[in-house]
Amino acid sequence: MSLNVEHQYQTIDRIDNTPELAPSISSKRERLEKRLQETEVNYRNIFENALLGMFQATSSGEYLLANQMLSSIYGYDSPTELIANITNIKEQLYVKPNRYTELMELLEKRNIVWQFESQVYRKDGNIIWISENVRIIYDSSGDIVGYEGYVQDISERKHSEEMMQAELAKEKEINNIKARFFSMACHELRTFLTIIIATSDLLKLHGNKLNTKDRLHYFDKITENIKSMNELLEGFIAIGKAELKKTTVNFSAFELKSFCESIWEDVKTITKTTHKLAFQNNCNNLTLVSNKTLLRQILMNLLLNAVKYSPENNTLFFELDCQKNLINFRIKDRGIGIPKEDREHLFEAFHRASNVLNFSGTGLGMAIVKRAVELHGGSIAVESEVGSGTTITVTIPTICTNLHTSNWESKIFCVCDDRDRSLQNSSL
């Protein structure tokens, strides 16, 4: 790209001073000089009007030449302004100065570098992406005096690539979410099916010994669990949408004490446990307005774990503690406990503690608990000692206020997070 075009033409090595040849030699010289001037003008026009940013720079990082396109790419009005303001290309131009260093090192090794991409500053401080094709300039002695090349603004292409990568990452995240929640849904549905099967078997074996009221009670339990299976599927859809920033959480009103007691009844039906439950309720006559399905998943999984990992005939402790703006659900057992090294992984999907490998399970229950608690805007605390048992406390924030709507007076609202407050109010 060098503007020094004289080397493209042969010089006159020998001039005969014979008078007869003088006019001919003078004519040839004039034609050669004219052609040289025309060629230099053509090169200058190409340089100045090129659609690429073209330049020459010293080895110390100062511009010698620049065309209008280069100055436009960097946000300057003219090549003169660019050259006057950029006196240290490495420090003033490159967002990461080490990229300039890498470019120089590559040039020394290869003499020419193609499509070298970097981020640079424009005059206004904005950052753009450029691609450079550069080669070294040598003097007549073979020493490096600088480098020259051309620049393209590739910001639009890089933006498209980033958008594409973001879309691919989002698609991957969606697929992971689908796979994860499919596994979790299977785990939870198995719980409901176990209740239904156990209740059905009980009716088959002892139905003729039960009175009408008891039989209806068990039939109602089957119906209720079928409904719960449907609610569960909706719950997982809600969690999945929440993962994708689409909050569609439904609220309903229910009496908290009887809700907790019904979950314990289901746990007993599933496990046929001989455990006893010491239930302490400090939230008397409390109606909670919340997402019933998500809260059920929390308590069901915690109670199932307490039964599974505690010796038979033990007593489990379940405490409800209501304070001004929160509810604590505390479940304590005297079971095998959780090893210290496993506690930090307790809520990871499919992770199982080293001391439960002889127990059946998928490692999904606590992951479900954690996500459901997070959707309530709550927190979960774990205290455990191997051989002595585990205490898990779930804290969920509430809104303790009387609403203007008469049907909901004196109710406590259990909200998921700030995004759900408007949804909650609109659903009433």
Short mmCIF file of C-alpha atoms in Angstrom, two decimals, residues 25-427:
data_model
loop_
_atom_site.label_atom_id
_atom_site.label_comp_id
_atom_site.label_asym_id
_atom_site.label_seq_id
_atom_site.Cartn_x
_atom_site.Cartn_y
_atom_site.Cartn_z
CA ILE A 25 16.61 11.10 -24.07
CA SER A 26 14.92 14.31 -22.89
CA SER A 27 11.61 13.23 -24.44
CA LYS A 28 11.74 9.82 -22.74
CA ARG A 29 12.50 11.44 -19.41
CA GLU A 30 9.52 13.77 -19.69
CA ARG A 31 7.18 10.88 -20.58
CA LEU A 32 8.49 8.85 -17.64
CA GLU A 33 8.02 11.73 -15.20
CA LYS A 34 4.49 12.32 -16.50
CA ARG A 35 3.57 8.68 -16.09
CA LEU A 36 5.06 8.74 -12.60
CA GLN A 37 2.98 11.78 -11.64
CA GLU A 38 -0.20 10.22 -13.04
CA THR A 39 0.42 7.00 -11.19
CA GLU A 40 1.04 8.83 -7.92
CA VAL A 41 -2.18 10.81 -8.36
CA ASN A 42 -4.08 7.56 -9.00
CA TYR A 43 -2.59 5.98 -5.89
CA ARG A 44 -3.42 9.09 -3.87
CA ASN A 45 -7.05 8.99 -5.08
CA ILE A 46 -7.34 5.31 -4.25
CA PHE A 47 -5.86 5.93 -0.80
CA GLU A 48 -8.00 8.93 0.04
CA ASN A 49 -11.27 7.50 -1.30
CA ALA A 50 -10.91 3.88 -0.23
CA LEU A 51 -13.81 2.21 1.54
CA LEU A 52 -11.33 0.80 4.05
CA GLY A 53 -9.43 2.73 6.68
CA MET A 54 -5.84 2.83 5.39
CA PHE A 55 -2.76 4.00 7.29
CA GLN A 56 0.97 4.02 7.79
CA ALA A 57 2.44 4.19 11.30
CA THR A 58 5.85 4.30 12.92
CA SER A 59 7.15 1.41 14.98
CA SER A 60 6.75 3.64 18.07
CA GLY A 61 2.98 3.88 17.49
CA GLU A 62 2.38 7.22 15.74
CA TYR A 63 0.40 7.68 12.56
CA LEU A 64 2.34 8.92 9.50
CA LEU A 65 -0.52 8.70 7.05
CA ALA A 66 -4.25 8.07 7.37
CA ASN A 67 -7.13 8.32 4.93
CA GLN A 68 -10.57 9.81 5.40
CA MET A 69 -12.24 6.45 6.03
CA LEU A 70 -9.88 5.67 8.92
CA SER A 71 -10.59 9.01 10.55
CA SER A 72 -14.34 8.42 10.08
CA ILE A 73 -14.12 4.95 11.66
CA TYR A 74 -12.44 6.46 14.71
CA GLY A 75 -14.85 9.41 14.83
CA TYR A 76 -12.51 12.22 13.69
CA ASP A 77 -13.38 14.85 11.11
CA SER A 78 -10.21 14.50 9.09
CA PRO A 79 -6.98 12.52 8.82
CA THR A 80 -5.12 15.62 10.03
CA GLU A 81 -7.15 15.69 13.26
CA LEU A 82 -6.65 11.95 13.77
CA ILE A 83 -2.89 12.12 13.32
CA ALA A 84 -2.61 15.18 15.59
CA ASN A 85 -4.63 13.62 18.42
CA ILE A 86 -3.51 9.97 18.37
CA THR A 87 0.16 10.14 19.32
CA ASN A 88 0.27 6.79 21.13
CA ILE A 89 -1.79 4.19 19.30
CA LYS A 90 -1.30 1.52 21.96
CA GLU A 91 -2.47 3.58 24.92
CA GLN A 92 -5.00 5.92 23.31
CA LEU A 93 -6.70 3.64 20.81
CA TYR A 94 -6.84 0.08 22.08
CA VAL A 95 -9.29 -0.78 24.88
CA LYS A 96 -6.89 -3.52 25.92
CA PRO A 97 -3.37 -2.21 25.23
CA ASN A 98 -1.98 -5.74 25.34
CA ARG A 99 -3.81 -6.38 22.05
CA TYR A 100 -1.50 -3.86 20.39
CA THR A 101 1.46 -5.64 21.95
CA GLU A 102 0.18 -8.97 20.61
CA LEU A 103 -0.19 -7.45 17.14
CA MET A 104 3.38 -6.18 17.14
CA GLU A 105 4.70 -9.55 18.32
CA LEU A 106 2.82 -11.34 15.55
CA LEU A 107 4.14 -8.88 12.97
CA GLU A 108 7.73 -9.53 14.03
CA LYS A 109 7.19 -13.28 13.65
CA ARG A 110 5.15 -13.29 10.43
CA ASN A 111 5.76 -9.90 8.74
CA ILE A 112 2.05 -9.80 7.93
CA VAL A 113 -1.09 -10.32 10.03
CA TRP A 114 -4.60 -10.88 8.69
CA GLN A 115 -7.98 -10.20 10.35
CA PHE A 116 -6.64 -9.18 13.75
CA GLU A 117 -9.74 -8.23 15.78
CA SER A 118 -9.67 -5.74 18.65
CA GLN A 119 -11.84 -3.27 20.51
CA VAL A 120 -10.84 0.39 20.14
CA TYR A 121 -12.01 3.76 21.40
CA ARG A 122 -13.61 6.31 19.11
CA LYS A 123 -13.09 10.01 19.67
CA ASP A 124 -16.41 10.23 21.58
CA GLY A 125 -15.34 7.45 23.95
CA ASN A 126 -17.59 4.78 22.46
CA ILE A 127 -16.07 1.37 21.88
CA ILE A 128 -16.14 -0.38 18.51
CA TRP A 129 -14.73 -3.57 17.06
CA ILE A 130 -12.18 -3.43 14.23
CA SER A 131 -10.42 -5.98 12.05
CA GLU A 132 -6.90 -5.14 10.82
CA ASN A 133 -4.73 -6.48 8.01
CA VAL A 134 -1.19 -5.21 8.63
CA ARG A 135 2.33 -5.68 7.27
CA ILE A 136 5.77 -4.45 8.34
CA ILE A 137 7.63 -1.68 6.47
CA TYR A 138 11.41 -2.08 6.07
CA ASP A 139 13.96 0.52 5.00
CA SER A 140 16.66 -0.06 2.38
CA SER A 141 18.90 -1.57 5.05
CA GLY A 142 16.28 -4.12 6.10
CA ASP A 143 15.48 -2.42 9.39
CA ILE A 144 11.85 -2.12 10.60
CA VAL A 145 10.66 1.48 10.34
CA GLY A 146 6.94 1.00 10.80
CA TYR A 147 3.90 -0.81 9.57
CA GLU A 148 0.96 -0.21 7.27
CA GLY A 149 -2.40 -1.76 6.57
CA TYR A 150 -6.11 -1.26 6.52
CA VAL A 151 -8.94 -1.36 9.05
CA GLN A 152 -12.59 -2.43 8.90
CA ASP A 153 -15.31 -1.54 11.40
CA ILE A 154 -16.84 -4.94 12.28
CA SER A 155 -19.00 -3.76 15.19
CA GLU A 156 -22.24 -4.75 13.46
CA ARG A 157 -20.97 -8.26 12.74
CA LYS A 158 -19.69 -8.69 16.30
CA HIS A 159 -23.03 -7.49 17.65
CA SER A 160 -24.82 -10.05 15.48
CA GLU A 161 -22.46 -12.77 16.73
CA GLU A 162 -23.09 -11.75 20.34
CA MET A 163 -26.85 -11.77 19.74
CA MET A 164 -26.60 -15.21 18.19
CA GLN A 165 -24.50 -16.49 21.10
CA ALA A 166 -27.01 -15.03 23.54
CA GLU A 167 -29.85 -16.76 21.71
CA LEU A 168 -27.97 -20.05 21.72
CA ALA A 169 -27.22 -19.66 25.43
CA LYS A 170 -30.89 -18.88 26.11
CA GLU A 171 -32.01 -21.90 24.09
CA LYS A 172 -29.56 -24.09 26.00
CA GLU A 173 -30.84 -22.69 29.29
CA ILE A 174 -34.43 -23.39 28.26
CA ASN A 175 -33.57 -26.96 27.32
CA ASN A 176 -31.77 -27.46 30.64
CA ILE A 177 -34.75 -26.06 32.51
CA LYS A 178 -37.12 -28.36 30.63
CA ALA A 179 -34.97 -31.40 31.35
CA ARG A 180 -34.50 -30.48 35.01
CA PHE A 181 -38.17 -29.85 35.66
CA PHE A 182 -39.24 -32.93 33.76
CA SER A 183 -37.11 -34.97 36.17
CA MET A 184 -38.49 -33.08 39.16
CA ALA A 185 -42.08 -33.51 37.95
CA CYS A 186 -41.56 -37.28 37.64
CA HIS A 187 -40.22 -37.37 41.19
CA GLU A 188 -43.19 -35.48 42.62
CA LEU A 189 -45.81 -37.28 40.54
CA ARG A 190 -44.50 -40.55 41.90
CA THR A 191 -45.35 -39.27 45.39
CA PHE A 192 -48.99 -38.64 44.46
CA LEU A 193 -49.29 -41.94 42.63
CA THR A 194 -47.97 -43.72 45.72
CA ILE A 195 -50.70 -42.11 47.83
CA ILE A 196 -53.38 -43.06 45.31
CA ILE A 197 -52.14 -46.66 45.02
CA ALA A 198 -51.80 -47.05 48.79
CA THR A 199 -55.31 -45.69 49.36
CA SER A 200 -56.75 -47.84 46.60
CA ASP A 201 -55.10 -50.97 48.07
CA LEU A 202 -56.48 -50.12 51.49
CA LEU A 203 -60.01 -49.88 50.03
CA LYS A 204 -59.60 -53.19 48.22
CA LEU A 205 -58.40 -55.01 51.32
CA HIS A 206 -60.56 -53.41 53.98
CA GLY A 207 -63.32 -51.61 52.10
CA ASN A 208 -66.00 -54.04 53.28
CA LYS A 209 -64.98 -53.41 56.88
CA LEU A 210 -65.20 -49.61 56.61
CA ASN A 211 -68.34 -47.61 57.18
CA THR A 212 -69.68 -45.30 54.52
CA LYS A 213 -68.06 -42.21 56.00
CA ASP A 214 -64.57 -43.78 56.10
CA ARG A 215 -64.90 -45.14 52.58
CA LEU A 216 -65.89 -41.71 51.29
CA HIS A 217 -62.93 -40.25 53.17
CA TYR A 218 -60.51 -42.49 51.25
CA PHE A 219 -62.26 -41.93 47.93
CA ASP A 220 -62.02 -38.20 48.57
CA LYS A 221 -58.31 -38.64 49.28
CA ILE A 222 -57.83 -40.31 45.89
CA THR A 223 -59.76 -37.51 44.19
CA GLU A 224 -57.80 -34.89 46.10
CA ASN A 225 -54.48 -36.39 45.08
CA ILE A 226 -55.51 -36.56 41.45
CA LYS A 227 -56.31 -32.85 41.69
CA SER A 228 -52.98 -32.30 43.41
CA MET A 229 -51.18 -34.04 40.54
CA ASN A 230 -52.75 -31.56 38.17
CA GLU A 231 -51.82 -28.68 40.48
CA LEU A 232 -48.30 -30.03 40.66
CA LEU A 233 -47.94 -29.99 36.90
CA GLU A 234 -49.22 -26.43 36.88
CA GLY A 235 -46.79 -25.64 39.68
CA PHE A 236 -43.83 -26.90 37.69
CA ILE A 237 -44.99 -24.92 34.70
CA ALA A 238 -45.15 -21.87 37.00
CA ILE A 239 -41.64 -22.52 38.32
CA GLY A 240 -40.34 -23.03 34.80
CA LYS A 241 -41.87 -19.78 33.62
CA ALA A 242 -40.49 -18.01 36.66
CA GLU A 243 -37.04 -19.34 35.74
CA LEU A 244 -37.56 -17.71 32.36
CA LYS A 245 -38.79 -14.45 33.96
CA LYS A 246 -42.44 -15.18 33.18
CA THR A 247 -44.24 -15.00 36.51
CA THR A 248 -47.61 -16.76 36.41
CA VAL A 249 -48.12 -17.76 40.04
CA ASN A 250 -51.69 -18.41 41.22
CA PHE A 251 -52.87 -17.62 44.75
CA SER A 252 -55.59 -19.18 46.86
CA ALA A 253 -56.72 -18.98 50.47
CA PHE A 254 -56.37 -21.87 52.93
CA GLU A 255 -56.21 -22.41 56.68
CA LEU A 256 -52.56 -23.00 57.50
CA LYS A 257 -52.87 -25.41 60.44
CA SER A 258 -55.18 -27.88 58.69
CA PHE A 259 -53.08 -27.55 55.53
CA CYS A 260 -49.96 -28.68 57.41
CA GLU A 261 -51.83 -31.50 59.15
CA SER A 262 -53.15 -32.81 55.82
CA ILE A 263 -49.61 -32.93 54.44
CA TRP A 264 -48.50 -35.03 57.43
CA GLU A 265 -51.42 -37.40 56.79
CA ASP A 266 -50.24 -37.82 53.22
CA VAL A 267 -46.68 -38.46 54.40
CA LYS A 268 -47.95 -41.21 56.70
CA THR A 269 -49.94 -42.76 53.86
CA ILE A 270 -46.93 -42.72 51.53
CA THR A 271 -44.37 -44.08 53.97
CA LYS A 272 -46.57 -46.17 56.32
CA THR A 273 -44.35 -44.67 58.99
CA THR A 274 -44.46 -45.40 62.71
CA HIS A 275 -43.06 -41.95 63.45
CA LYS A 276 -45.01 -39.54 65.59
CA LEU A 277 -45.27 -35.83 64.87
CA ALA A 278 -45.02 -33.22 67.61
CA PHE A 279 -46.84 -30.32 65.96
CA GLN A 280 -46.53 -26.91 67.62
CA ASN A 281 -48.69 -24.21 66.09
CA ASN A 282 -48.07 -20.58 67.04
CA CYS A 283 -50.24 -19.33 64.16
CA ASN A 284 -53.72 -20.11 65.49
CA ASN A 285 -56.70 -19.50 63.19
CA LEU A 286 -54.48 -18.20 60.43
CA THR A 287 -55.71 -18.14 56.85
CA LEU A 288 -52.88 -17.88 54.39
CA VAL A 289 -53.24 -16.56 50.87
CA SER A 290 -50.41 -18.02 48.87
CA ASN A 291 -49.48 -20.46 46.16
CA LYS A 292 -50.70 -23.67 47.75
CA THR A 293 -48.94 -26.01 45.34
CA LEU A 294 -45.48 -24.54 45.87
CA LEU A 295 -45.87 -24.43 49.65
CA ARG A 296 -47.03 -28.05 49.66
CA GLN A 297 -43.92 -29.10 47.74
CA ILE A 298 -41.73 -27.44 50.37
CA LEU A 299 -43.33 -29.07 53.41
CA MET A 300 -43.98 -32.46 51.80
CA ASN A 301 -40.36 -32.93 50.76
CA LEU A 302 -38.99 -31.81 54.12
CA LEU A 303 -41.29 -34.16 56.06
CA LEU A 304 -40.59 -37.08 53.71
CA ASN A 305 -36.86 -36.60 54.26
CA ALA A 306 -37.30 -36.37 58.03
CA VAL A 307 -39.16 -39.70 58.02
CA LYS A 308 -36.78 -41.40 55.60
CA TYR A 309 -33.59 -40.54 57.46
CA SER A 310 -34.85 -41.06 61.04
CA PRO A 311 -35.10 -44.37 62.93
CA GLU A 312 -38.57 -45.93 63.20
CA ASN A 313 -40.81 -44.93 66.13
CA ASN A 314 -38.96 -41.64 66.53
CA THR A 315 -40.71 -38.32 67.11
CA LEU A 316 -40.44 -35.56 64.52
CA PHE A 317 -40.97 -31.92 65.43
CA PHE A 318 -42.89 -29.47 63.27
CA GLU A 319 -43.23 -25.88 64.45
CA LEU A 320 -45.19 -23.02 62.90
CA ASP A 321 -44.05 -19.62 64.11
CA CYS A 322 -45.78 -16.48 62.87
CA GLN A 323 -44.20 -13.08 63.38
CA LYS A 324 -45.06 -9.63 62.07
CA ASN A 325 -43.88 -9.97 58.49
CA LEU A 326 -42.85 -13.59 58.17
CA ILE A 327 -43.72 -17.20 58.87
CA ASN A 328 -41.18 -19.80 60.01
CA PHE A 329 -41.73 -23.46 59.18
CA ARG A 330 -39.30 -25.47 61.32
CA ILE A 331 -38.94 -29.25 60.91
CA LYS A 332 -36.59 -31.18 63.16
CA ASP A 333 -35.62 -34.84 63.27
CA ARG A 334 -33.21 -37.01 65.26
CA GLY A 335 -31.92 -38.88 62.28
CA ILE A 336 -28.60 -39.59 60.63
CA GLY A 337 -27.75 -35.93 59.97
CA ILE A 338 -25.93 -34.38 57.00
CA PRO A 339 -22.12 -34.58 56.71
CA LYS A 340 -20.47 -31.16 56.69
CA GLU A 341 -18.90 -31.69 53.26
CA ASP A 342 -22.34 -32.37 51.74
CA ARG A 343 -24.18 -29.36 53.17
CA GLU A 344 -22.98 -26.89 50.56
CA HIS A 345 -24.34 -29.21 47.84
CA LEU A 346 -27.58 -30.02 49.67
CA PHE A 347 -29.83 -28.11 47.26
CA GLU A 348 -28.14 -29.18 44.03
CA ALA A 349 -30.28 -31.35 41.78
CA PHE A 350 -29.32 -35.05 41.88
CA HIS A 351 -26.77 -34.57 44.65
CA ARG A 352 -27.06 -37.13 47.45
CA ALA A 353 -25.13 -37.03 50.72
CA SER A 354 -22.45 -39.64 51.25
CA ASN A 355 -24.32 -41.24 54.17
CA VAL A 356 -27.65 -41.82 52.35
CA LEU A 357 -26.47 -44.00 49.48
CA ASN A 358 -28.25 -47.02 51.01
CA PHE A 359 -31.55 -45.11 50.99
CA SER A 360 -33.72 -44.87 47.89
CA GLY A 361 -34.06 -41.42 46.34
CA THR A 362 -33.30 -39.25 43.34
CA GLY A 363 -31.63 -36.23 44.93
CA LEU A 364 -34.34 -33.91 43.58
CA GLY A 365 -36.45 -33.20 46.65
CA MET A 366 -34.24 -30.52 48.22
CA ALA A 367 -33.65 -28.86 44.85
CA ILE A 368 -37.43 -28.48 44.53
CA VAL A 369 -37.63 -27.10 48.07
CA LYS A 370 -34.92 -24.54 47.41
CA ARG A 371 -36.49 -23.27 44.19
CA ALA A 372 -39.98 -23.06 45.68
CA VAL A 373 -38.64 -21.12 48.70
CA GLU A 374 -36.81 -18.72 46.38
CA LEU A 375 -40.02 -18.10 44.42
CA HIS A 376 -41.66 -17.06 47.70
CA GLY A 377 -38.82 -14.61 48.29
CA GLY A 378 -37.92 -16.65 51.35
CA SER A 379 -34.85 -18.28 52.84
CA ILE A 380 -33.89 -21.69 54.16
CA ALA A 381 -31.49 -22.48 57.01
CA VAL A 382 -30.01 -25.89 57.83
CA GLU A 383 -28.56 -27.07 61.14
CA SER A 384 -27.28 -30.61 61.24
CA GLU A 385 -24.92 -32.93 63.05
CA VAL A 386 -24.11 -36.42 61.88
CA GLY A 387 -25.80 -38.94 64.13
CA SER A 388 -27.84 -36.33 66.00
CA GLY A 389 -30.35 -35.11 63.44
CA THR A 390 -31.25 -32.13 61.28
CA THR A 391 -33.28 -28.96 61.74
CA ILE A 392 -34.46 -27.09 58.67
CA THR A 393 -36.13 -23.69 58.97
CA VAL A 394 -37.96 -22.17 56.03
CA THR A 395 -38.75 -18.46 56.40
CA ILE A 396 -41.30 -16.88 54.09
CA PRO A 397 -42.12 -13.15 54.07
CA THR A 398 -45.73 -12.07 54.42
CA ILE A 399 -47.83 -8.95 54.11
CA CYS A 400 -49.76 -8.54 57.35
CA THR A 401 -52.47 -6.09 56.45
CA ASN A 402 -56.23 -5.71 56.10
CA LEU A 403 -57.26 -5.40 52.48
CA HIS A 404 -60.05 -3.14 51.28
CA THR A 405 -61.84 -6.10 49.73
CA SER A 406 -64.20 -7.38 52.44
CA ASN A 407 -63.80 -11.06 51.46
CA TRP A 408 -60.11 -10.92 52.34
CA GLU A 409 -60.08 -8.94 55.55
CA SER A 410 -57.60 -9.99 58.26
CA LYS A 411 -55.78 -12.35 55.88
CA ILE A 412 -52.03 -12.75 55.71
CA PHE A 413 -50.59 -12.70 52.23
CA CYS A 414 -47.57 -14.78 51.39
CA VAL A 415 -46.02 -13.18 48.33
CA CYS A 416 -43.29 -14.55 46.06
CA ASP A 417 -41.42 -11.33 45.32
CA ASP A 418 -41.96 -7.73 44.23
CA ARG A 419 -42.85 -8.78 40.69
CA ASP A 420 -45.73 -10.90 41.99
CA ARG A 421 -47.36 -8.21 44.17
CA SER A 422 -49.24 -6.68 41.26
CA LEU A 423 -50.18 -10.15 40.03
CA GLN A 424 -51.39 -11.07 43.50
CA ASN A 425 -53.57 -8.00 43.84
CA SER A 426 -55.04 -8.36 40.37
CA SER A 427 -55.98 -12.00 41.03
#
